[in-house]
Coordinates of C-alpha atoms in Angstrom, one line a residue:
M1 CA 28.4 56.6 -14.5
S2 CA 26.6 54.7 -11.9
G3 CA 25.4 51.4 -12.8
Y4 CA 22.3 51.6 -10.6
V5 CA 18.9 51.6 -12.3
L6 CA 15.5 51.9 -10.8
A7 CA 12.6 50.2 -12.3
I8 CA 9.0 51.2 -11.5
D9 CA 6.8 48.1 -12.0
Q10 CA 3.2 49.5 -11.6
G11 CA 0.9 46.4 -11.6
T12 CA -2.7 45.6 -11.3
T13 CA -2.7 45.0 -7.6
S14 CA 0.3 46.5 -6.3
T15 CA 3.1 48.9 -7.1
R16 CA 6.9 47.8 -6.9
A17 CA 10.0 49.9 -7.3
I18 CA 13.3 47.9 -7.6
V19 CA 16.7 49.2 -7.7
F20 CA 19.3 46.9 -9.5
D21 CA 23.0 47.3 -9.6
K22 CA 25.4 47.1 -12.6
D23 CA 25.3 43.2 -12.4
Q24 CA 21.5 43.3 -12.5
K25 CA 21.3 42.1 -8.8
V26 CA 18.4 43.5 -6.7
K27 CA 19.6 46.0 -4.3
G28 CA 16.3 47.4 -2.8
V29 CA 12.6 46.9 -3.2
G30 CA 9.6 48.9 -2.2
Q31 CA 6.1 47.4 -2.6
Q32 CA 2.7 48.7 -2.1
E33 CA -0.8 47.4 -2.6
F34 CA -3.6 49.6 -3.6
T35 CA -7.4 49.5 -3.6
Q36 CA -9.4 47.5 -6.2
H37 CA -12.8 49.1 -6.9
F38 CA -15.7 47.1 -8.4
P39 CA -18.6 49.4 -8.9
Q40 CA -20.6 46.9 -10.8
D41 CA -20.5 43.3 -12.0
G42 CA -17.6 43.1 -14.4
W43 CA -16.5 46.5 -13.8
V44 CA -12.9 47.2 -12.3
E45 CA -11.5 50.7 -11.6
H46 CA -8.4 52.1 -9.8
D47 CA -7.9 55.5 -8.3
P48 CA -5.1 57.3 -10.3
E49 CA -4.1 59.4 -7.3
E50 CA -3.6 56.3 -5.0
I51 CA -1.4 54.7 -7.9
W52 CA 0.6 57.9 -8.2
Q53 CA 1.1 58.1 -4.4
S54 CA 2.2 54.4 -4.4
V55 CA 4.7 55.1 -7.0
V56 CA 6.2 58.0 -5.0
S57 CA 6.3 55.9 -1.9
T58 CA 7.8 52.8 -3.3
V59 CA 10.6 54.7 -5.2
K60 CA 11.6 56.3 -1.9
A61 CA 11.3 53.1 -0.1
A62 CA 13.6 51.1 -2.7
L63 CA 16.1 53.9 -2.5
K64 CA 16.2 53.7 1.3
K65 CA 16.5 49.9 1.4
A66 CA 19.3 50.2 -1.2
D67 CA 21.1 52.8 1.0
L68 CA 21.2 55.1 -2.1
T69 CA 19.9 58.4 -3.0
A70 CA 18.4 59.6 -6.3
A71 CA 21.7 61.1 -7.3
D72 CA 23.2 57.5 -7.4
I73 CA 20.6 56.3 -10.0
A74 CA 21.8 56.3 -13.7
A75 CA 18.2 56.0 -15.1
I76 CA 14.6 55.0 -14.5
G77 CA 12.7 52.4 -16.4
I78 CA 8.9 52.1 -16.2
T79 CA 6.7 49.1 -16.8
N80 CA 3.0 48.9 -16.2
Q81 CA -0.5 47.1 -16.3
R82 CA -1.4 47.6 -19.9
E83 CA -4.6 48.7 -21.3
T84 CA -5.8 50.4 -18.2
T85 CA -7.1 53.8 -19.1
V86 CA -6.8 57.3 -17.7
I87 CA -8.0 60.5 -19.0
W88 CA -6.6 63.6 -17.2
D89 CA -6.9 67.4 -17.3
R90 CA -3.7 68.9 -18.9
A91 CA -4.0 71.9 -16.7
T92 CA -4.1 70.3 -13.3
G93 CA -2.9 66.7 -13.9
K94 CA -6.0 65.4 -12.2
A95 CA -7.9 62.5 -13.8
I96 CA -11.6 63.1 -14.9
H97 CA -12.7 59.6 -13.7
N98 CA -11.2 56.6 -12.0
A99 CA -8.9 54.6 -14.4
I100 CA -10.8 51.8 -16.0
V101 CA -8.8 48.7 -15.6
W102 CA -7.8 46.3 -18.4
Q103 CA -10.1 43.5 -16.7
D104 CA -13.1 45.8 -17.0
R105 CA -15.9 44.5 -19.2
R106 CA -18.1 47.6 -19.3
T107 CA -17.8 48.1 -23.0
A108 CA -18.8 44.6 -24.2
A109 CA -21.9 46.0 -25.8
T110 CA -19.9 48.6 -27.7
C111 CA -17.7 45.8 -29.0
A112 CA -20.6 43.5 -30.0
M113 CA -22.1 46.5 -31.9
L114 CA -19.0 47.1 -33.7
R115 CA -18.5 43.4 -34.5
K116 CA -22.3 43.3 -35.8
A117 CA -21.4 46.1 -38.1
G118 CA -18.5 44.2 -39.5
K119 CA -15.7 46.2 -38.1
E120 CA -13.7 43.5 -36.4
P121 CA -11.6 42.5 -39.3
L122 CA -10.6 46.2 -40.0
F123 CA -9.5 46.5 -36.3
T124 CA -7.5 43.3 -36.4
K125 CA -5.9 44.1 -39.7
K126 CA -4.6 47.2 -38.5
T127 CA -3.9 46.7 -34.8
G128 CA -3.5 42.9 -34.6
L129 CA -6.2 42.8 -31.8
L130 CA -9.8 41.7 -31.4
L131 CA -12.9 43.8 -30.6
D132 CA -12.9 43.0 -27.0
P133 CA -13.5 45.2 -23.8
Y134 CA -10.0 44.4 -22.6
F135 CA -8.3 47.0 -24.8
A136 CA -8.1 50.7 -24.3
G137 CA -10.1 52.1 -27.2
T138 CA -13.6 51.4 -26.2
K139 CA -12.7 52.5 -22.5
I140 CA -11.7 55.8 -24.0
K141 CA -14.9 56.2 -25.9
W142 CA -16.8 55.2 -22.6
L143 CA -15.1 57.9 -20.7
L144 CA -15.5 60.6 -23.3
D145 CA -19.4 59.7 -23.7
K146 CA -20.1 59.3 -20.0
V147 CA -18.2 62.0 -18.2
K148 CA -20.1 65.2 -18.7
G149 CA -18.3 67.7 -21.1
A150 CA -15.4 65.3 -21.7
R151 CA -15.6 64.9 -25.3
K152 CA -15.7 68.7 -26.2
R153 CA -12.9 69.3 -23.7
A154 CA -10.9 66.6 -25.4
Q155 CA -11.4 68.2 -28.8
N156 CA -10.4 71.5 -27.4
G157 CA -7.1 69.9 -26.3
E158 CA -7.8 70.3 -22.7
L159 CA -7.6 66.6 -21.8
A160 CA -4.8 64.0 -22.2
F161 CA -5.2 60.2 -22.6
G162 CA -2.8 57.6 -21.4
T163 CA -2.3 54.1 -20.3
I164 CA -0.7 54.0 -16.9
D165 CA 2.9 54.5 -18.2
A166 CA 1.9 57.7 -19.8
F167 CA 0.2 59.1 -16.9
L168 CA 3.1 58.4 -14.9
V169 CA 5.6 60.0 -17.2
W170 CA 3.5 63.0 -17.2
R171 CA 3.4 63.2 -13.4
L172 CA 7.0 62.3 -13.0
T173 CA 8.1 65.1 -15.5
G174 CA 5.9 67.6 -13.9
G175 CA 3.6 67.7 -16.9
K176 CA 6.5 68.4 -19.4
L177 CA 6.0 65.2 -21.4
H178 CA 2.9 63.4 -22.8
A179 CA 4.4 60.2 -24.3
T180 CA 4.0 56.4 -24.3
D181 CA 6.0 53.7 -25.9
A182 CA 5.1 51.4 -28.9
T183 CA 4.0 48.4 -26.9
N184 CA 1.5 50.3 -24.9
A185 CA 0.2 52.0 -27.9
A186 CA -0.2 48.7 -29.5
R187 CA -2.8 47.9 -27.0
T188 CA -5.3 50.9 -27.7
L189 CA -7.2 49.5 -30.6
V190 CA -6.3 52.7 -32.4
Y191 CA -2.6 52.3 -33.1
N192 CA -1.5 50.8 -36.4
I193 CA 1.2 48.2 -35.8
G194 CA 2.3 48.1 -39.3
T195 CA 2.7 51.8 -40.0
N196 CA 3.6 52.6 -36.3
E197 CA 1.2 55.6 -36.1
W198 CA -2.2 56.5 -34.7
D199 CA -4.9 55.4 -37.3
A200 CA -7.2 58.1 -38.3
E201 CA -9.9 55.7 -39.5
L202 CA -10.0 53.8 -36.3
L203 CA -10.1 57.0 -34.3
K204 CA -13.2 58.2 -36.2
L205 CA -14.8 54.9 -35.7
L206 CA -14.6 55.2 -31.9
D207 CA -15.1 59.1 -32.0
I208 CA -11.7 59.6 -30.3
P209 CA -10.2 63.1 -31.0
A210 CA -6.5 62.7 -32.0
A211 CA -5.6 65.7 -29.6
I212 CA -6.0 63.6 -26.5
L213 CA -3.4 61.0 -27.6
P214 CA 0.2 60.8 -26.4
Q215 CA 3.4 60.9 -28.5
V216 CA 4.7 57.4 -29.3
K217 CA 8.5 56.6 -28.8
D218 CA 10.7 53.6 -28.8
C219 CA 10.9 51.4 -25.7
A220 CA 14.5 52.7 -25.0
D221 CA 14.0 56.4 -25.5
D222 CA 14.1 59.8 -24.0
F223 CA 11.1 60.1 -21.8
G224 CA 12.3 63.2 -20.0
E225 CA 13.5 63.7 -16.4
T226 CA 11.8 63.5 -13.1
D227 CA 10.8 66.7 -11.4
P228 CA 13.6 67.5 -8.9
A229 CA 11.1 68.3 -6.3
L230 CA 10.1 64.6 -6.1
F231 CA 13.2 62.7 -5.1
G232 CA 15.7 65.4 -4.8
V233 CA 17.5 65.5 -8.1
A234 CA 16.3 64.9 -11.7
I235 CA 16.6 61.4 -12.8
P236 CA 16.5 60.5 -16.6
I237 CA 13.6 58.3 -17.6
R238 CA 14.9 56.3 -20.5
G239 CA 12.8 53.1 -20.8
V240 CA 9.1 52.2 -21.0
A241 CA 7.3 49.0 -21.8
G242 CA 4.0 47.4 -20.9
D243 CA 4.5 44.5 -18.5
Q244 CA 4.2 41.6 -20.7
H245 CA 6.7 43.2 -23.2
A246 CA 9.1 44.0 -20.4
A247 CA 9.0 40.4 -19.1
T248 CA 9.7 39.2 -22.6
I249 CA 12.8 41.4 -22.6
G250 CA 13.8 40.6 -19.0
Q251 CA 13.5 36.9 -20.1
A252 CA 16.1 37.7 -23.0
C253 CA 13.7 36.4 -25.6
F254 CA 15.2 38.3 -28.3
E255 CA 15.3 35.5 -31.0
P256 CA 12.2 34.6 -33.0
G257 CA 10.6 31.3 -31.7
M258 CA 11.5 32.2 -28.1
L259 CA 8.5 32.1 -25.7
K260 CA 7.7 33.4 -22.2
S261 CA 4.7 33.4 -20.0
T262 CA 4.1 35.6 -17.1
Y263 CA 1.9 34.6 -14.2
G264 CA 0.7 37.5 -12.4
T265 CA -2.9 38.7 -11.9
G266 CA -3.5 37.3 -15.3
C267 CA -1.2 35.1 -17.5
F268 CA 0.3 36.3 -20.8
A269 CA 2.3 34.2 -23.2
L270 CA 4.5 36.0 -25.9
L271 CA 6.1 34.3 -28.6
N272 CA 8.7 36.4 -30.5
T273 CA 8.3 36.3 -34.3
G274 CA 10.9 38.8 -35.1
A275 CA 10.2 41.2 -38.2
D276 CA 7.3 38.9 -39.1
M277 CA 4.0 40.2 -38.2
V278 CA 2.3 36.7 -37.9
R279 CA -1.6 36.9 -38.5
S280 CA -3.2 34.4 -36.2
K281 CA -5.7 31.9 -37.4
N282 CA -6.5 30.9 -33.9
R283 CA -7.7 34.1 -32.1
L284 CA -4.5 35.0 -30.8
L285 CA -3.3 38.6 -30.9
T286 CA -0.5 40.1 -33.1
T287 CA 1.3 42.8 -31.1
I288 CA 4.5 44.7 -30.9
A289 CA 7.0 42.7 -28.7
Y290 CA 9.3 45.8 -28.5
R291 CA 10.6 48.6 -30.7
L292 CA 14.3 49.5 -30.4
D293 CA 16.2 52.1 -32.6
G294 CA 13.1 52.4 -34.7
K295 CA 13.1 48.6 -35.5
T296 CA 9.9 46.8 -34.6
T297 CA 9.7 43.2 -33.3
Y298 CA 6.6 41.4 -33.4
A299 CA 5.2 38.8 -31.3
L300 CA 2.0 36.4 -31.0
E301 CA 0.3 36.7 -27.7
G302 CA -2.2 34.7 -25.7
S303 CA -4.0 36.6 -22.9
I304 CA -5.6 34.9 -19.8
F305 CA -7.6 37.2 -17.7
V306 CA -7.3 35.3 -14.5
A307 CA -4.3 33.4 -13.3
G308 CA -2.9 34.6 -9.7
A309 CA -6.3 36.3 -9.3
A310 CA -7.9 33.0 -8.9
V311 CA -5.4 32.4 -6.0
Q312 CA -6.5 35.7 -4.7
W313 CA -10.0 34.6 -4.7
I314 CA -9.2 31.3 -2.8
R315 CA -7.5 33.5 -0.2
D316 CA -9.7 36.6 0.0
G317 CA -13.0 35.5 -1.4
L318 CA -13.3 32.0 -0.1
K319 CA -10.7 32.4 2.9
L320 CA -9.5 28.9 2.5
V321 CA -5.8 30.0 3.1
K322 CA -4.4 33.1 4.8
H323 CA -1.1 33.3 2.3
A324 CA -1.3 32.6 -1.3
S325 CA 1.8 30.6 -1.0
E326 CA -0.2 27.9 1.0
T327 CA -2.1 26.9 -2.1
G328 CA 0.6 24.8 -3.6
P329 CA 1.1 22.5 -0.6
L330 CA -2.7 22.4 -0.2
A331 CA -3.1 21.4 -3.8
R332 CA -0.4 18.7 -3.3
S333 CA -2.6 17.1 -0.7
A334 CA -5.9 16.9 -2.9
D335 CA -7.6 13.6 -3.3
P336 CA -6.3 12.3 -6.9
G337 CA -9.4 10.6 -7.4
Q338 CA -11.6 13.7 -7.7
H339 CA -11.8 15.5 -11.1
V340 CA -12.5 19.0 -10.2
Y341 CA -12.2 21.8 -12.8
M342 CA -12.4 25.3 -12.2
V343 CA -12.9 27.7 -15.2
P344 CA -11.9 31.1 -13.7
A345 CA -14.0 33.3 -16.1
F346 CA -14.6 36.1 -13.2
V347 CA -14.2 38.7 -15.9
G348 CA -14.8 36.7 -19.1
L349 CA -12.6 34.3 -21.0
G350 CA -9.5 35.5 -22.9
A351 CA -7.6 33.8 -25.8
P352 CA -8.4 31.8 -27.5
W353 CA -12.2 31.9 -26.6
W354 CA -12.7 35.6 -26.3
D355 CA -16.0 35.4 -24.5
A356 CA -16.8 38.5 -22.6
E357 CA -19.9 37.3 -21.0
A358 CA -18.8 34.2 -19.6
R359 CA -18.5 33.8 -15.8
G360 CA -16.5 31.5 -13.5
A361 CA -17.7 28.0 -12.9
I362 CA -16.5 24.9 -10.8
Y363 CA -17.3 21.3 -12.2
G364 CA -17.1 17.9 -10.7
L365 CA -18.0 18.8 -7.1
T366 CA -18.8 15.8 -4.9
R367 CA -19.6 15.6 -1.2
N368 CA -16.0 14.7 -0.5
T369 CA -14.7 18.0 -2.3
G370 CA -12.9 20.3 0.2
P371 CA -10.4 23.2 0.1
A372 CA -7.6 21.0 -1.2
E373 CA -9.6 20.0 -4.3
I374 CA -10.7 23.6 -5.0
A375 CA -7.2 24.9 -4.4
R376 CA -5.8 22.3 -6.9
A377 CA -8.4 23.2 -9.5
A378 CA -7.6 26.8 -9.4
L379 CA -3.9 26.1 -9.9
E380 CA -4.5 23.6 -12.5
S381 CA -6.9 25.9 -14.4
V382 CA -3.8 28.4 -15.1
C383 CA -2.0 25.5 -16.5
Y384 CA -4.8 24.2 -18.8
Q385 CA -5.3 27.8 -20.1
T386 CA -1.6 27.9 -20.9
R387 CA -2.0 24.7 -22.8
D388 CA -4.8 26.4 -24.8
L389 CA -2.5 29.2 -25.9
F390 CA 0.5 26.7 -26.5
D391 CA -1.6 24.8 -28.8
A392 CA -2.7 27.9 -30.7
M393 CA 0.8 29.2 -31.0
R394 CA 2.0 26.0 -32.4
R395 CA -0.6 26.1 -35.1
D396 CA 0.1 29.6 -36.0
W397 CA 3.9 29.7 -36.0
K398 CA 4.6 28.1 -39.2
G399 CA 4.5 24.5 -37.6
K400 CA 7.5 25.4 -35.5
G401 CA 7.5 25.6 -31.7
N402 CA 7.0 21.8 -30.9
D403 CA 10.3 21.8 -29.1
T404 CA 9.7 25.1 -27.5
V405 CA 10.9 25.7 -23.8
L406 CA 8.7 27.9 -22.1
R407 CA 10.4 30.6 -19.9
V408 CA 8.3 31.6 -17.0
D409 CA 8.0 34.4 -14.4
G410 CA 5.6 36.1 -11.9
G411 CA 4.4 35.3 -8.4
M412 CA 2.9 32.0 -9.2
V413 CA 6.1 30.2 -10.4
A414 CA 7.5 30.2 -7.0
S415 CA 5.2 27.1 -6.6
D416 CA 7.1 24.0 -7.6
W417 CA 3.9 22.0 -7.6
T418 CA 2.3 24.3 -10.1
M419 CA 5.2 24.6 -12.4
Q420 CA 5.5 20.8 -12.6
F421 CA 1.8 20.4 -13.6
L422 CA 2.4 23.0 -16.1
A423 CA 5.4 21.0 -17.7
D424 CA 3.2 17.9 -17.4
I425 CA 0.1 19.4 -19.1
L426 CA 2.1 21.2 -21.9
D427 CA 4.3 18.1 -22.3
A428 CA 7.2 20.7 -22.7
P429 CA 10.0 21.8 -20.6
V430 CA 9.4 24.9 -18.3
D431 CA 12.4 27.0 -17.3
R432 CA 12.2 29.3 -14.1
P433 CA 15.0 31.8 -14.2
E434 CA 17.2 32.6 -11.2
I435 CA 16.0 36.3 -11.5
L436 CA 12.1 36.1 -10.9
E437 CA 11.9 40.0 -11.1
T438 CA 11.9 39.8 -14.9
T439 CA 9.3 42.3 -15.7
A440 CA 11.2 44.9 -13.6
L441 CA 14.4 43.8 -15.0
G442 CA 13.1 44.2 -18.6
A443 CA 12.3 47.7 -17.9
A444 CA 15.6 48.5 -16.0
W445 CA 17.5 47.0 -19.0
L446 CA 15.8 49.4 -21.5
A447 CA 16.8 52.5 -19.3
G448 CA 20.2 51.1 -18.3
M449 CA 21.2 50.1 -21.9
K450 CA 20.0 53.6 -23.2
V451 CA 22.2 55.5 -20.9
G452 CA 25.3 53.2 -21.7
A453 CA 25.2 51.9 -18.0
W454 CA 24.2 48.2 -18.9
P455 CA 25.1 45.9 -21.7
K456 CA 23.6 45.7 -25.2
G457 CA 21.0 43.0 -25.9
K458 CA 23.4 40.1 -26.7
D459 CA 25.6 40.6 -23.8
F460 CA 22.6 40.9 -21.6
A461 CA 21.0 37.7 -22.9
K462 CA 24.1 35.8 -22.0
R463 CA 23.4 36.7 -18.3
W464 CA 20.2 35.0 -18.2
A465 CA 20.5 32.0 -16.0
R466 CA 18.1 29.2 -15.2
D467 CA 17.2 28.3 -11.6
T468 CA 15.0 25.0 -12.3
R469 CA 13.9 23.2 -15.4
F470 CA 10.7 21.2 -14.9
S471 CA 10.4 18.4 -17.3
P472 CA 7.1 16.5 -18.3
Q473 CA 6.6 13.4 -16.3
M474 CA 2.9 12.7 -16.8
D475 CA 2.0 9.8 -18.8
A476 CA 0.3 10.6 -22.3
A477 CA -3.0 8.8 -21.3
T478 CA -3.5 10.6 -18.1
R479 CA -2.6 14.0 -19.8
K480 CA -5.2 13.3 -22.7
A481 CA -7.8 12.4 -20.0
K482 CA -7.2 15.7 -18.1
L483 CA -7.5 17.9 -21.2
K484 CA -10.6 16.2 -22.3
G485 CA -12.1 17.1 -19.0
W486 CA -10.8 20.6 -19.1
D487 CA -12.2 21.2 -22.7
R488 CA -15.7 20.0 -21.6
A489 CA -15.7 22.3 -18.6
V490 CA -14.7 25.3 -20.9
R491 CA -17.4 24.5 -23.5
R492 CA -20.1 24.3 -20.8
T493 CA -19.1 27.7 -19.5
L494 CA -19.1 29.5 -22.8
T495 CA -21.9 31.8 -23.7
E496 CA -21.3 32.2 -27.3

């Protein structure tokens, strides 16, 4: 069997397809950005057809760059932006509305109404989640409420719901399979992570017909085969995981207590808690890290909505730089005497604050503040938010984790300046791996392992290699002062 595995990494702002060889080395990459739609303040949408076309195009591009054909690929693994919600017609495969993106806040009022009715503890007990527009459940309800005739058609079995992974599986298999994996199901607000099944009580509360839901499989499982008309031959699809879970796998965080943080559009930290479903007392999420061979491994998760998106705003909104990579050097040149804080609540604040109505703010501006200080504040905001998560996890995880090493990945970790500040503000080591494509690598491992082309978990973990360790260098007094300023800025921004 060929050791080549193809990973489809369908992200928030771009789609990537990556071919890995049997040694988990990158052989070919295809990447394509797609349009972000902002119909109203706090609303974010994607065109499912544009996403689909980007997947087909990037797969073909990755194969071409690797000088391979589809026949050379042993299996496909899929990883995806989580919570982004699509409902489509089972007969045509066409979506009934644009996809509602995980960042979208249009269902804030619905969440507030359910909280006021005292329903949040029930949702949290069963799903590990909080009532927030971030998750798919209230997005499904909105689509069924707002698209004419949608709820009746859903009840009649004419429509299908899926997060992006399920939509892609449907399209790739020519409509033969309607399925998701446990990690994506766990982000819907209607999946019971203790019993590993859709929850009838929660579905009733949100008025979601069960007929619309996909089958839930393990992360490494049989997700059908691609339609031969797409790439020339049928390729087995054998792995699916939400992006943060795939990154946890790609970082080989298989042991309880291991922690990774991914810095993409948002920032998401996952702490492996093993078979222990830890109930957070600090407004973190309890989620499924992965499910293999029917065995569920749980995690504590902290979700930051804006990380790399703050850098994109510096580039595209303020036009202070032409390329995101310029922000690190620019931040390094900032005046150390200025104490500027950015709270990037462009779409609300995530963990541990969970304020859907908060909006971004910058504090400490003076006449001498310029692009360098604003760039520094944007990068530092990501590190401060990570510190908030880090502290909450330390409190929740049975007092353990004080010696935790943070494994990092995602586009922002290429900046040495940012990673050093992260280590400084965490007062903990930060490890950057040799392979930065950890999300795609995790999806590839699921598929490659399932078909026997790649090693099992322990042998895969042995191959994880560190590129750079960033150790704390900041003195305690400076760290304390900076954190005090950050805390003051956040509390000024909160609306609740």
